[in-house]
C-alpha positions as CSV (number, residue, x, y, z in Angstrom):
1,X,13.5,35.8,44.6
2,X,13.0,39.0,46.4
3,X,10.7,39.9,49.3
4,X,7.5,41.7,48.5
5,X,6.9,44.9,50.5
6,X,3.3,45.8,51.1
7,X,1.2,48.6,52.4
8,X,-1.0,47.4,55.2
9,X,-2.0,50.7,56.9
10,X,-3.0,54.2,55.8
11,X,-3.6,57.3,58.0
12,X,-3.8,60.9,56.6
13,X,-5.4,64.3,56.7
14,X,-5.6,66.9,54.0
15,X,-7.4,70.2,53.6
16,X,-10.4,68.2,52.3
17,X,-10.8,66.5,55.7
18,X,-9.3,64.0,58.2
19,X,-9.0,60.5,57.0
20,X,-8.7,58.9,53.5
21,X,-12.5,58.6,53.2
22,X,-13.1,62.4,53.6
23,X,-10.3,63.3,51.2
24,X,-11.5,60.7,48.7
25,X,-15.1,61.9,48.7
26,X,-14.0,65.5,48.2
27,X,-11.8,64.6,45.2
28,X,-14.5,62.3,43.8
29,X,-16.9,65.2,43.6
30,X,-14.3,67.7,42.3
31,X,-14.3,69.9,45.4
32,X,-11.4,72.2,46.1
33,X,-10.3,73.1,49.6
34,X,-8.4,76.3,48.6
35,X,-9.4,79.2,50.7
36,X,-7.9,82.4,52.4
37,X,-5.2,81.5,54.9
38,X,-3.2,83.9,57.2
39,X,0.3,83.3,58.5
40,X,0.7,82.5,62.2
41,X,0.1,85.6,64.3
42,X,3.3,87.6,64.8
43,X,5.1,86.1,61.9
44,X,5.4,88.3,58.7
45,X,3.3,91.1,60.2
46,X,1.2,93.0,57.7
47,X,0.9,90.0,55.4
48,X,-2.8,89.4,54.7
49,X,-4.6,86.2,54.0
50,X,-3.5,84.4,50.8
51,X,-5.1,81.5,48.8
52,X,-3.9,78.1,50.1
53,X,-5.3,74.8,51.3
54,X,-5.1,74.4,55.1
55,X,-5.9,71.4,57.2
56,X,-9.4,71.8,58.6
57,X,-8.9,69.3,61.4
58,X,-5.5,68.5,63.1
59,X,-6.9,65.1,64.3
60,X,-7.5,66.5,67.7
61,X,-9.6,63.5,68.7
62,X,-6.8,61.0,68.0
63,X,-4.8,60.1,71.0
64,X,-1.4,59.9,69.4
65,X,-0.7,56.4,70.9
66,X,-2.1,57.6,74.3
67,X,0.9,59.9,74.8
68,X,0.7,62.7,77.4
69,X,2.2,66.2,77.3
70,X,1.1,66.7,73.7
71,X,1.2,70.5,74.1
72,X,5.0,70.3,74.2
73,X,5.1,68.9,70.6
74,X,5.2,71.0,67.4
75,X,2.2,70.9,65.1
76,X,4.1,68.6,62.7
77,X,4.9,66.2,65.5
78,X,1.3,66.1,66.6
79,X,0.0,65.5,63.2
80,X,2.5,62.7,62.5
81,X,1.9,60.9,65.8
82,X,-1.9,61.1,65.3
83,X,-1.9,60.0,61.7
84,X,0.6,57.3,62.7
85,X,-2.0,55.9,65.2
86,X,-4.6,55.9,62.4
87,X,-2.3,53.9,60.1
88,X,-1.3,51.6,63.0
89,X,-5.1,50.8,63.6
90,X,-5.8,50.5,59.9
91,X,-3.1,47.9,59.7
92,X,-4.6,45.9,62.6
93,X,-1.4,46.2,64.6
94,X,-3.4,47.3,67.7
95,X,-5.3,44.1,67.6
96,X,-2.2,41.9,67.6
97,X,0.8,41.2,65.4
98,X,2.7,44.3,66.4
99,X,6.4,43.9,66.0
100,X,8.9,43.9,68.8
101,X,10.3,47.5,69.4
102,X,13.6,46.6,67.9
103,X,11.9,45.4,64.7
104,X,9.9,48.6,64.2
105,X,11.4,51.4,62.1
106,X,10.2,54.9,61.4
107,X,11.1,57.0,58.3
108,X,9.9,60.6,57.6
109,X,9.9,62.6,54.4
110,X,9.6,66.4,54.6
111,X,10.6,69.5,52.8
112,X,10.5,71.7,55.8
113,X,9.1,70.2,59.0
114,X,10.0,72.3,62.0
115,X,10.5,75.5,60.0
116,X,7.5,77.3,61.6
117,X,8.6,76.4,65.1
118,X,12.2,77.5,64.4
119,X,10.9,80.9,63.1
120,X,8.6,81.2,66.1
121,X,11.5,80.6,68.5
122,X,13.6,83.3,66.8
123,X,10.6,85.7,66.8
124,X,9.7,85.1,70.5
125,X,13.4,85.4,71.5
126,X,13.8,88.7,69.7
127,X,10.5,90.2,70.7
128,X,9.7,88.8,74.2
129,X,13.2,87.8,75.4
130,X,14.8,84.4,75.7
131,X,13.5,83.9,79.2
132,X,10.0,83.6,77.8
133,X,10.8,81.1,75.1
134,X,9.5,77.6,76.0
135,X,12.3,75.2,76.6
136,X,10.4,72.7,74.4
137,X,10.3,75.0,71.5
138,X,13.9,74.8,70.3
139,X,14.1,71.0,70.0
140,X,10.6,70.9,68.3
141,X,12.0,73.3,65.6
142,X,14.4,70.6,64.5
143,X,14.0,68.8,61.2
144,X,14.2,65.4,63.1
145,X,11.6,66.3,65.8
146,X,8.6,64.8,64.1
147,X,10.2,61.4,63.3
148,X,11.7,61.2,66.8
149,X,8.3,62.0,68.4
150,X,6.6,59.3,66.2
151,X,9.3,56.7,67.2
152,X,8.8,57.6,70.9
153,X,5.0,57.4,70.5
154,X,5.1,54.0,68.7
155,X,7.9,52.6,70.9
156,X,10.1,52.0,67.9
157,X,13.7,51.0,68.6
158,X,14.6,50.2,65.0
159,X,16.1,52.6,62.4
160,X,14.8,56.2,62.6
161,X,15.5,58.3,59.5
162,X,14.4,61.7,58.2
163,X,14.6,62.3,54.5
164,X,14.4,65.7,52.8
165,X,14.4,65.9,49.0
166,X,12.1,68.8,48.2
167,X,8.8,67.7,46.6
168,X,10.0,64.2,46.2
169,X,10.7,63.7,50.0
170,X,7.8,61.3,50.6
171,X,8.9,59.0,47.7
172,X,12.5,59.0,49.0
173,X,11.1,58.0,52.5
174,X,9.1,55.2,51.0
175,X,12.2,54.0,49.1
176,X,14.2,53.9,52.4
177,X,11.4,52.2,54.3
178,X,11.1,49.5,51.6
179,X,14.8,48.9,51.7
180,X,14.7,48.5,55.5
181,X,12.0,45.8,55.2
182,X,13.7,44.1,52.2
183,X,17.1,43.9,53.9
184,X,15.7,42.7,57.3
185,X,16.6,45.8,59.1
186,X,13.0,46.2,60.2
187,X,9.9,43.9,60.1
188,X,7.5,46.9,60.0
189,X,8.1,50.5,59.1
190,X,6.0,53.5,59.7
191,X,6.8,55.7,56.7
192,X,5.5,59.3,57.1
193,X,5.4,62.6,55.3
194,X,4.3,66.0,56.6
195,X,4.5,69.6,55.4
196,X,2.4,72.5,56.8
197,X,1.8,76.0,55.7
198,X,4.8,77.7,57.1
199,X,5.1,81.6,56.7
200,X,7.6,81.3,53.9
201,X,5.3,79.2,51.7
202,X,2.4,81.5,52.4
203,X,4.6,84.5,51.6
204,X,5.4,82.8,48.3
205,X,1.7,82.4,47.5
206,X,1.1,86.0,48.4
207,X,3.7,87.2,45.9
208,X,2.6,84.8,43.2
209,X,5.6,82.6,43.3
210,X,5.3,79.7,40.9
211,X,3.3,81.8,38.5
212,X,4.5,83.9,35.6
213,X,4.9,83.4,31.9
214,X,5.3,79.9,30.6
215,X,7.7,81.0,27.9
216,X,8.5,77.5,26.7
217,X,4.9,76.8,25.8
218,X,4.2,80.3,24.6
219,X,1.4,80.6,27.2
220,X,0.6,83.3,29.7
221,X,0.2,81.8,33.2
222,X,0.1,85.1,35.1
223,X,-2.5,86.3,37.6
224,X,-5.0,87.2,34.8
225,X,-6.5,83.7,34.8
226,X,-9.3,82.7,32.4
227,X,-12.7,81.2,33.1
228,X,-12.8,78.7,35.9
229,X,-9.7,80.0,37.6
230,X,-11.8,81.3,40.5
231,X,-13.8,78.7,42.5
232,X,-15.5,78.4,45.8
233,X,-13.1,77.1,48.6
234,X,-14.0,75.0,51.6
235,X,-15.5,78.0,53.4
236,X,-17.6,79.2,50.5
237,X,-15.5,82.2,49.7
238,X,-14.0,82.7,46.3
239,X,-10.5,81.7,45.8
240,X,-8.1,81.4,42.9
241,X,-8.0,77.7,41.8
242,X,-5.0,76.0,40.3
243,X,-5.6,74.9,36.7
244,X,-3.6,71.8,35.7
245,X,-2.7,71.5,32.1
246,X,-4.6,74.6,31.1
247,X,-3.4,77.3,28.7
248,X,-4.1,80.0,31.3
249,X,-2.3,78.3,34.2
250,X,-2.2,80.5,37.2
251,X,0.5,78.6,39.1
252,X,0.3,76.3,42.1
253,X,-1.0,77.2,45.6
254,X,0.5,75.8,48.8
255,X,-1.3,73.1,50.7
256,X,-0.6,71.0,53.8
257,X,-1.0,67.3,54.5
258,X,0.2,64.5,56.8
259,X,0.3,60.9,55.6
260,X,1.6,57.8,57.4
261,X,1.7,54.4,55.8
262,X,2.5,51.0,57.4
263,X,4.8,48.9,55.2
264,X,5.8,45.3,55.9
265,X,6.9,42.1,54.2
266,X,4.0,40.4,52.4
267,X,4.7,37.1,54.1
268,X,4.5,38.7,57.6
269,X,1.3,40.5,56.7
270,X,-0.4,37.5,55.3
271,X,0.8,35.4,58.2
272,X,-1.0,37.6,60.7
273,X,-4.1,37.9,58.4
274,X,-3.6,41.6,57.7
275,X,-5.4,43.3,54.8
276,X,-3.0,44.3,52.1
277,X,-3.8,47.5,50.4
278,X,-1.1,47.2,47.7
279,X,2.3,45.9,47.0
280,X,5.1,48.5,46.5
281,X,6.6,47.1,43.3
282,X,9.3,49.8,42.8
283,X,10.3,53.2,43.7
284,X,12.8,55.3,41.6
285,X,14.1,58.8,41.5
286,X,15.8,60.9,38.8
287,X,17.7,64.2,39.0
288,X,17.7,66.6,36.1
289,X,20.9,66.8,34.1
290,X,22.3,69.6,31.8
291,X,20.6,69.3,28.4
292,X,17.4,67.9,29.6
293,X,14.2,69.0,27.8
294,X,10.7,68.9,29.0
295,X,9.9,65.8,31.0
296,X,13.2,63.9,30.6
297,X,13.9,63.5,34.3
298,X,10.3,62.4,34.9
299,X,10.5,60.0,32.0
300,X,13.7,58.5,33.4
301,X,12.0,58.0,36.8
302,X,9.0,56.3,35.1
303,X,11.1,54.1,32.9
304,X,13.4,53.0,35.7
305,X,10.5,52.2,38.0
306,X,8.7,50.1,35.5
307,X,11.8,48.2,34.6
308,X,12.6,47.6,38.3
309,X,9.0,46.3,38.8
310,X,9.3,44.1,35.7
311,X,6.2,45.7,34.2
312,X,5.3,47.1,30.8
313,X,3.2,50.3,30.4
314,X,0.3,48.2,29.3
315,X,-0.1,46.7,32.7
316,X,-0.5,50.1,34.4
317,X,-4.2,51.0,34.7
318,X,-3.9,54.4,36.2
319,X,-1.5,57.2,36.8
320,X,-1.6,59.7,39.7
321,X,0.1,62.9,38.5
322,X,1.5,65.8,40.6
323,X,0.5,68.4,38.0
324,X,-0.3,71.5,40.0
325,X,-1.1,74.3,37.5
326,X,2.6,75.4,37.1
327,X,4.4,75.6,33.8
328,X,7.4,73.4,34.6
329,X,5.6,70.6,36.5
330,X,2.7,70.4,34.1
331,X,4.9,70.4,31.0
332,X,7.3,67.8,32.4
333,X,4.6,65.3,33.4
334,X,2.5,65.8,30.3
335,X,5.5,65.0,28.1
336,X,6.7,62.1,30.2
337,X,3.4,60.4,30.6
338,X,2.4,60.8,27.0
339,X,5.7,59.3,25.9
340,X,5.2,56.2,28.1
341,X,1.4,55.7,28.2
342,X,0.0,57.7,25.3
343,X,-3.5,59.2,25.7
344,X,-5.5,56.1,26.9
345,X,-4.3,55.4,30.4
346,X,-6.5,57.3,33.0
347,X,-4.6,60.0,34.8
348,X,-5.7,62.2,37.7
349,X,-4.1,64.8,39.9
350,X,-5.3,66.1,43.4
351,X,-3.1,69.2,43.6
352,X,-5.8,71.7,42.5
353,X,-8.1,70.4,45.3
354,X,-5.6,70.1,48.2
355,X,-2.8,72.4,47.0
356,X,0.9,71.6,46.6
357,X,1.7,69.7,49.8
358,X,5.5,69.9,49.3
359,X,7.3,66.8,50.6
360,X,4.0,65.1,51.6
361,X,2.8,65.1,48.0
362,X,4.2,61.6,46.9
363,X,2.8,59.7,49.9
364,X,-0.6,61.4,49.5
365,X,-0.6,60.4,45.8
366,X,0.3,56.8,46.9
367,X,-2.6,56.6,49.3
368,X,-5.0,57.9,46.7
369,X,-3.7,55.5,44.0
370,X,-4.2,52.7,46.4
371,X,-7.8,53.8,46.9
372,X,-8.4,54.1,43.2
373,X,-7.1,50.6,42.6
374,X,-9.4,49.3,45.3
375,X,-12.4,51.1,44.0
376,X,-11.7,50.7,40.3
377,X,-12.2,54.4,39.6
378,X,-10.2,57.5,39.7
379,X,-11.4,60.7,41.4
380,X,-12.2,63.8,39.4
381,X,-9.4,66.2,38.7
382,X,-10.4,69.6,40.1
383,X,-9.6,72.8,38.2
384,X,-9.6,71.1,34.9
385,X,-10.9,73.2,31.9
386,X,-9.3,73.9,28.6
387,X,-6.2,71.9,27.6
388,X,-3.0,73.7,26.7
389,X,-2.5,73.0,22.9
390,X,1.2,73.1,23.4
391,X,1.0,69.9,25.7
392,X,0.3,66.4,24.5
393,X,-3.1,65.1,25.5
394,X,-3.6,62.8,28.5
395,X,-6.7,60.9,29.7
396,X,-7.5,63.5,32.4
397,X,-11.1,64.2,33.3
398,X,-13.1,66.5,35.6
399,X,-15.3,63.5,36.4
400,X,-14.4,60.1,37.9
401,X,-13.0,57.6,35.4
402,X,-13.7,53.9,35.4
403,X,-10.4,51.9,35.3
404,X,-9.7,49.2,32.8
405,X,-8.7,45.8,34.0
406,X,-5.1,46.3,35.1
407,X,-2.6,45.1,37.7
408,X,-0.7,48.2,38.7
409,X,-0.7,52.0,39.2
410,X,2.0,54.6,38.8
411,X,2.6,57.6,41.0
412,X,4.7,60.4,39.4
413,X,5.9,63.4,41.4
414,X,7.9,66.2,39.8
415,X,10.0,68.9,41.4
416,X,10.8,72.1,39.5
417,X,14.5,71.9,40.5
418,X,14.3,69.7,38.4
419,X,13.9,66.1,39.6
420,X,11.2,63.4,39.8
421,X,10.2,60.3,41.6
422,X,8.0,57.4,40.4
423,X,6.3,54.7,42.5
424,X,4.8,51.6,41.0
425,X,2.0,50.0,43.1
426,X,0.6,46.5,42.3
427,X,-2.7,44.9,43.2
428,X,-1.9,42.3,45.9
429,X,-1.1,38.8,44.6
430,X,-1.7,35.6,46.5
431,X,1.5,33.8,47.6
432,X,0.9,30.5,49.3
433,X,4.7,29.9,49.8
434,X,6.4,33.1,51.0
435,X,10.2,32.9,50.9
436,X,12.7,35.4,52.4
437,X,16.1,36.6,51.2
438,X,18.6,38.8,52.8
439,X,20.2,40.4,49.7
440,X,20.9,44.1,49.9
441,X,20.0,46.3,46.9
442,X,22.8,47.7,44.8
443,X,23.7,51.5,44.6
444,X,21.2,52.3,41.8
445,X,18.5,54.9,42.6
446,X,15.7,52.4,41.8
447,X,14.5,49.8,44.3
448,X,12.7,47.0,42.7
449,X,10.5,45.0,45.1
450,X,8.9,42.4,42.9
451,X,6.6,39.7,44.2
452,X,7.7,36.1,44.7
453,X,7.2,33.5,42.0
């Protein structure tokens, strides 16, 4: 019998607002946060504002575990530490039941945390002189800065790990965190993901990166978008809106987000009377291989996760997709999900509303899928209009969808490189007699974390 890993705390911020409630309400009504965003001053001079989804609130009112000298931290480090405190409070760890420092681990998934700070250090050193560069700026430009700052803030002395795997970084981080709990290397793990709008991502949006001609589907996805491709952003100004699964897809737009989850063993959580949001039944990843056709890597990730969780497709009541209005991702997920679930299982995606949040995407999807399971309804999918006839149909709607009676949800994230990750979440089950084992998982790329019998 294996230990059941659970999610007991959620803290996040997206372009739709600070906190899960604000993001959920924006998605429920189909609102998009895409607006015009400029690169940081001095970086990429001459580059005008481009459409993107930027955080409207950096959680400035959150104390980051009461830590001082916050101005020395990078924006990513600030966001992670502040969202970490929200997750800590949501898990009830501030009211008692906090683990000993040596039993608390921290894992971060990111595609490029620290990049903006690193570029700023180079810019300031070249333009102002090295004497005027802050001594704190260099270390904060490190990929490991955010996870280290969260570990310091939370007084964590257990394992501290940064994972970078492109768009699937958050899922890889959750896999590592679950293994740490399952193998008794940590009692509680703060698993975080953050990516912000660095100048390179904004430059890509400015040049239309990710758009172009969807030659495999015979569909033009260039800048000449059809009806509905222009929507009102969070500031009321018009902005190009991504169109998932549409015949006139205009490509993804960058977004930024920070998400921190508290994961711990189900027995420990129940022993301290914690609210369990969901069980992490399995996490899997799959890389593309030569000869793959549309959706094969995504389908492998889904099949492996379901098998590791011991579930059939019929037990999955909803799917959170990462479709973002790009040809490769939309095609891969439409084919993979249709193959496994057909056209009946409710599917939603948040990427048209909050942008492509890079490595933070999977954990954001997990948080939204948890909320959907709790509420029994999916949010609306923003940007949805005509369906590409070259894609198999899925049960996606521009309005909230009531969920059938089901026990699980699946989160699918696809990277264009290609590669994919899948997370299976299960509604918490009652377990009057928790037992613990100390078996380490094998070398496979799927971690099955089934509940106890």
